[in-house]
mmCIF file of C-alpha atoms in Angstrom:
data_model
loop_
_atom_site.group_PDB
_atom_site.id
_atom_site.type_symbol
_atom_site.label_atom_id
_atom_site.label_comp_id
_atom_site.label_asym_id
_atom_site.label_seq_id
_atom_site.Cartn_x
_atom_site.Cartn_y
_atom_site.Cartn_z
ATOM 1 C CA MET A 1228 17.724 62.331 4.739
ATOM 2 C CA PRO A 1229 14.613 60.172 4.220
ATOM 3 C CA THR A 1230 14.736 56.694 5.520
ATOM 4 C CA LYS A 1231 13.868 53.759 3.442
ATOM 5 C CA SER A 1232 10.818 51.843 4.303
ATOM 6 C CA LYS A 1233 11.025 48.134 4.601
ATOM 7 C CA VAL A 1234 8.543 46.614 2.151
ATOM 8 C CA SER A 1235 7.447 42.917 2.503
ATOM 9 C CA ARG A 1236 7.627 41.338 -0.824
ATOM 10 C CA PRO A 1237 5.440 38.281 -1.687
ATOM 11 C CA GLY A 1238 7.405 35.354 -2.846
ATOM 12 C CA GLY A 1239 10.438 36.495 -0.855
ATOM 13 C CA ARG A 1240 12.429 34.590 1.601
ATOM 14 C CA SER A 1241 9.540 33.539 3.790
ATOM 15 C CA ALA A 1242 7.804 31.957 0.772
ATOM 16 C CA ARG A 1243 11.049 30.144 -0.190
ATOM 17 C CA VAL A 1244 11.465 28.785 3.308
ATOM 18 C CA ARG A 1245 7.942 27.565 3.462
ATOM 19 C CA ALA A 1246 8.226 25.819 0.083
ATOM 20 C CA ALA A 1247 11.515 24.125 1.163
ATOM 21 C CA VAL A 1248 9.982 22.929 4.381
ATOM 22 C CA HIS A 1249 6.837 21.642 2.703
ATOM 23 C CA ARG A 1250 8.946 19.759 0.220
ATOM 24 C CA ALA A 1251 11.005 18.171 3.033
ATOM 25 C CA VAL A 1252 7.905 17.115 4.940
ATOM 26 C CA VAL A 1253 6.477 15.391 1.859
ATOM 27 C CA ASP A 1254 9.668 13.588 1.116
ATOM 28 C CA LEU A 1255 10.132 12.589 4.836
ATOM 29 C CA VAL A 1256 6.574 11.271 5.127
ATOM 30 C CA GLN A 1257 6.986 9.085 2.103
ATOM 31 C CA GLU A 1258 10.360 7.812 3.163
ATOM 32 C CA VAL A 1259 9.892 7.192 6.952
ATOM 33 C CA GLY A 1260 6.133 7.640 7.604
ATOM 34 C CA ALA A 1261 4.466 10.630 9.448
ATOM 35 C CA ASP A 1262 4.983 9.268 12.885
ATOM 36 C CA LYS A 1263 8.820 9.475 12.461
ATOM 37 C CA VAL A 1264 8.975 12.968 11.014
ATOM 38 C CA THR A 1265 10.474 15.521 13.433
ATOM 39 C CA ILE A 1266 11.081 19.176 13.142
ATOM 40 C CA PRO A 1267 14.872 18.791 13.308
ATOM 41 C CA ALA A 1268 14.802 16.328 10.512
ATOM 42 C CA VAL A 1269 12.626 18.551 8.418
ATOM 43 C CA ALA A 1270 14.951 21.498 9.010
ATOM 44 C CA ARG A 1271 17.908 19.549 7.972
ATOM 45 C CA ARG A 1272 16.321 18.210 4.783
ATOM 46 C CA ALA A 1273 15.127 21.701 3.941
ATOM 47 C CA GLY A 1274 18.413 23.370 4.792
ATOM 48 C CA VAL A 1275 16.884 25.884 7.238
ATOM 49 C CA ASN A 1276 17.470 26.460 10.982
ATOM 50 C CA ALA A 1277 15.255 24.325 13.270
ATOM 51 C CA SER A 1278 14.425 27.423 15.287
ATOM 52 C CA SER A 1279 12.817 28.963 12.272
ATOM 53 C CA VAL A 1280 10.644 25.980 11.818
ATOM 54 C CA TYR A 1281 9.626 25.914 15.430
ATOM 55 C CA ARG A 1282 8.932 29.571 15.529
ATOM 56 C CA ARG A 1283 6.690 29.366 12.428
ATOM 57 C CA TRP A 1284 4.882 26.074 13.118
ATOM 58 C CA GLY A 1285 5.600 25.023 16.716
ATOM 59 C CA THR A 1286 4.824 21.359 16.492
ATOM 60 C CA THR A 1287 5.003 18.605 13.877
ATOM 61 C CA SER A 1288 1.190 18.186 13.863
ATOM 62 C CA VAL A 1289 0.730 21.759 12.913
ATOM 63 C CA LEU A 1290 3.316 21.611 10.239
ATOM 64 C CA LEU A 1291 1.834 18.475 8.752
ATOM 65 C CA ALA A 1292 -1.717 20.082 8.756
ATOM 66 C CA ASP A 1293 -0.271 23.109 7.078
ATOM 67 C CA VAL A 1294 1.264 20.972 4.287
ATOM 68 C CA ALA A 1295 -2.002 19.091 3.921
ATOM 69 C CA ALA A 1296 -3.909 22.295 3.509
ATOM 70 C CA HIS A 1297 -1.428 23.929 1.085
ATOM 71 C CA ARG A 1298 -1.256 20.905 -1.350
ATOM 72 C CA GLN A 1299 -4.988 20.462 -1.404
ATOM 73 C CA VAL A 1300 -5.569 24.089 -2.348
ATOM 74 C CA GLU A 1301 -2.844 23.922 -5.160
ATOM 75 C CA GLU A 1302 -3.860 20.767 -6.741
ATOM 76 C CA THR A 1303 -7.684 20.801 -6.940
ATOM 77 C CA PRO A 1304 -8.783 19.687 -10.474
ATOM 78 C CA GLU A 1305 -10.306 22.132 -12.918
ATOM 79 C CA LEU A 1306 -13.987 21.983 -13.724
ATOM 80 C CA LEU A 1307 -15.150 20.729 -17.148
ATOM 81 C CA GLY A 1308 -18.729 22.181 -17.155
ATOM 82 C CA ASP A 1309 -20.670 19.034 -16.527
ATOM 83 C CA LEU A 1310 -21.834 18.325 -13.073
ATOM 84 C CA ARG A 1311 -21.473 14.634 -12.928
ATOM 85 C CA ARG A 1312 -18.070 14.586 -14.539
ATOM 86 C CA ASP A 1313 -16.885 17.471 -12.365
ATOM 87 C CA LEU A 1314 -18.085 15.758 -9.214
ATOM 88 C CA GLU A 1315 -16.321 12.501 -10.354
ATOM 89 C CA ARG A 1316 -13.089 14.462 -11.025
ATOM 90 C CA VAL A 1317 -13.226 15.916 -7.552
ATOM 91 C CA ALA A 1318 -14.011 12.691 -5.822
ATOM 92 C CA VAL A 1319 -11.320 10.758 -7.629
ATOM 93 C CA TRP A 1320 -8.881 13.519 -6.763
ATOM 94 C CA THR A 1321 -10.018 13.388 -3.128
ATOM 95 C CA LEU A 1322 -9.386 9.627 -3.095
ATOM 96 C CA SER A 1323 -5.970 9.967 -4.757
ATOM 97 C CA ASP A 1324 -4.959 12.562 -2.327
ATOM 98 C CA LEU A 1325 -5.955 10.376 0.707
ATOM 99 C CA SER A 1326 -4.471 7.221 -0.933
ATOM 100 C CA ARG A 1327 -1.011 8.543 -1.908
ATOM 101 C CA PRO A 1328 1.967 8.088 0.495
ATOM 102 C CA GLY A 1329 1.293 10.224 3.565
ATOM 103 C CA GLY A 1330 -2.213 11.162 2.646
ATOM 104 C CA VAL A 1331 -3.993 9.589 5.660
ATOM 105 C CA ALA A 1332 -1.128 10.782 7.781
ATOM 106 C CA PHE A 1333 -1.711 14.393 6.844
ATOM 107 C CA PHE A 1334 -5.375 13.950 7.551
ATOM 108 C CA ARG A 1335 -4.689 12.465 10.970
ATOM 109 C CA ALA A 1336 -2.357 15.363 11.683
ATOM 110 C CA GLU A 1337 -5.220 17.625 11.482
ATOM 111 C CA VAL A 1338 -7.118 15.492 14.019
ATOM 112 C CA ALA A 1339 -4.744 16.594 16.822
ATOM 113 C CA PRO A 1340 -4.536 14.869 20.178
ATOM 114 C CA ASP A 1341 -5.532 18.310 21.854
ATOM 115 C CA VAL A 1342 -9.328 18.623 21.896
ATOM 116 C CA ASP A 1343 -9.340 22.265 20.827
ATOM 117 C CA GLU A 1344 -6.799 21.723 18.072
ATOM 118 C CA ARG A 1345 -8.742 18.655 16.869
ATOM 119 C CA ARG A 1346 -11.934 20.605 16.559
ATOM 120 C CA ALA A 1347 -10.022 23.474 14.708
ATOM 121 C CA GLY A 1348 -8.311 20.933 12.442
ATOM 122 C CA LEU A 1349 -11.444 19.044 11.567
ATOM 123 C CA GLN A 1350 -13.293 22.321 10.925
ATOM 124 C CA ALA A 1351 -10.503 23.406 8.567
ATOM 125 C CA CYS A 1352 -10.465 20.115 6.705
ATOM 126 C CA LEU A 1353 -14.322 20.185 6.366
ATOM 127 C CA GLU A 1354 -14.176 23.699 4.996
ATOM 128 C CA ARG A 1355 -11.493 22.747 2.453
ATOM 129 C CA VAL A 1356 -13.369 19.609 1.348
ATOM 130 C CA SER A 1357 -16.634 21.496 1.132
ATOM 131 C CA ALA A 1358 -15.198 24.241 -0.955
ATOM 132 C CA ARG A 1359 -13.702 21.718 -3.345
ATOM 133 C CA PHE A 1360 -17.269 20.127 -3.876
ATOM 134 C CA ARG A 1361 -19.126 23.391 -3.611
ATOM 135 C CA ALA A 1362 -17.348 24.714 -6.730
ATOM 136 C CA PRO A 1363 -19.000 22.265 -9.222
ATOM 137 C CA LEU A 1364 -22.232 22.576 -7.498
ATOM 138 C CA GLU A 1365 -22.418 26.269 -7.716
ATOM 139 C CA ALA A 1366 -21.186 26.236 -11.322
ATOM 140 C CA ALA A 1367 -24.000 23.842 -12.362
ATOM 141 C CA ALA A 1368 -26.505 26.044 -10.440
ATOM 142 C CA ARG A 1369 -25.358 29.107 -12.470
ATOM 143 C CA ARG A 1370 -25.984 26.977 -15.652
ATOM 144 C CA GLY A 1371 -29.549 26.472 -14.520
ATOM 145 C CA GLU A 1372 -29.153 22.885 -13.505
ATOM 146 C CA THR A 1373 -30.720 21.101 -10.528
ATOM 147 C CA THR A 1374 -28.072 19.966 -8.128
ATOM 148 C CA PRO A 1375 -27.928 17.959 -4.935
ATOM 149 C CA SER A 1376 -27.158 19.835 -1.794
ATOM 150 C CA LEU A 1377 -23.674 20.043 -0.383
ATOM 151 C CA GLU A 1378 -24.721 18.084 2.601
ATOM 152 C CA HIS A 1379 -25.807 15.150 0.457
ATOM 153 C CA VAL A 1380 -22.601 15.284 -1.324
ATOM 154 C CA LEU A 1381 -20.569 15.176 1.931
ATOM 155 C CA ASP A 1382 -22.835 12.326 3.207
ATOM 156 C CA ARG A 1383 -23.014 10.226 0.002
ATOM 157 C CA VAL A 1384 -19.446 10.771 -1.467
ATOM 158 C CA VAL A 1385 -17.043 12.337 0.880
ATOM 159 C CA ALA A 1386 -17.881 10.418 4.128
ATOM 160 C CA PRO A 1387 -17.620 6.868 2.504
ATOM 161 C CA LEU A 1388 -14.285 7.855 0.920
ATOM 162 C CA TYR A 1389 -12.714 9.018 3.992
ATOM 163 C CA PHE A 1390 -14.124 6.130 6.067
ATOM 164 C CA ARG A 1391 -12.954 3.382 3.575
ATOM 165 C CA VAL A 1392 -9.471 4.934 3.110
ATOM 166 C CA VAL A 1393 -8.865 5.517 6.865
ATOM 167 C CA PHE A 1394 -9.788 1.904 7.645
ATOM 168 C CA SER A 1395 -8.059 0.437 4.517
ATOM 169 C CA ILE A 1396 -11.255 -1.102 3.167
ATOM 170 C CA PRO A 1397 -10.384 -3.136 -0.145
ATOM 171 C CA GLY A 1398 -12.067 -1.997 -3.351
ATOM 172 C CA THR A 1399 -11.806 1.775 -2.590
ATOM 173 C CA ASP A 1400 -10.613 2.751 -6.066
ATOM 174 C CA GLU A 1401 -11.443 5.228 -8.772
ATOM 175 C CA ASP A 1402 -14.414 3.161 -10.051
ATOM 176 C CA PHE A 1403 -15.723 3.112 -6.354
ATOM 177 C CA ALA A 1404 -15.452 6.869 -6.221
ATOM 178 C CA ARG A 1405 -17.206 7.343 -9.622
ATOM 179 C CA GLY A 1406 -19.829 4.907 -8.508
ATOM 180 C CA LEU A 1407 -20.605 7.031 -5.391
ATOM 181 C CA VAL A 1408 -21.090 10.039 -7.660
ATOM 182 C CA ALA A 1409 -23.377 8.116 -9.948
ATOM 183 C CA GLU A 1410 -25.552 6.871 -7.152
ATOM 184 C CA LEU A 1411 -25.781 10.370 -5.713
ATOM 185 C CA CYS A 1412 -26.977 11.752 -9.180
ATOM 186 C CA GLU A 1413 -29.387 8.949 -9.622
ATOM 187 C CA TRP A 1414 -30.775 9.538 -6.017
ATOM 188 C CA ASP A 1415 -31.060 13.261 -6.757
ATOM 189 C CA ARG A 1416 -32.968 12.752 -9.990
ATOM 190 C CA ALA A 1417 -35.383 10.426 -8.209
ATOM 191 C CA VAL A 1418 -35.928 12.871 -5.383
ATOM 192 C CA SER A 1419 -36.570 15.646 -7.892
ATOM 193 C CA ALA A 1420 -38.953 13.636 -10.002
ATOM 194 C CA ALA A 1421 -40.841 12.630 -6.942
ATOM 195 C CA HIS A 1422 -41.023 16.173 -5.835
ATOM 196 C CA GLU A 1423 -42.389 17.272 -9.342
ATOM 197 C CA GLU A 1424 -44.980 14.505 -9.226
ATOM 198 C CA GLY A 1425 -46.073 15.717 -5.784
ATOM 199 C CA LEU A 1426 -46.424 19.297 -7.170
ATOM 200 C CA THR A 1427 -48.359 18.079 -10.131
ATOM 201 C CA ALA A 1428 -50.743 16.025 -8.016
ATOM 202 C CA SER A 1429 -51.451 18.856 -5.637
ATOM 203 C CA ALA A 1430 -52.084 21.431 -8.524
#
């Protein structure tokens, strides 16, 4: 008599447990702050065994980092087909994600106390942020537009946003985020124009 093979189904119990745990983490961070979130508290809120949470995530820092990564991937804004508007939308979304309850806490969770974990967490965070801003740049390039480099976007838009939110600098709002993108686009146009003038002069 043939035996039935055990097939792993996407969206099964594991996915439901992860979703319940993630919801519990977000709720607890908003209610008590990230520093007071514990795995037993998360397990109680999610209605799962604490041993299951420990087995899958191990530490609260790892769990917070996983929640941060998951929600960023899920909620990234759609592109509109205009480079400046798309960069503005992503910049404003990035600011909103950092500024909402628990936003900075989730980021700090990725910057773990352990040196190796901190390096890995920062690298993962950088990769996600880079992918978010790379999308409109690559879309514009496919349309034949001249675009700033990803490095310039990170230096002139992303870095100021993270710095100002982490240090709670007043005036870091949506207008500020859009202003960073405007300055980047103006700077990129000036650089491109200067480059074209140089080519013409040397011709």
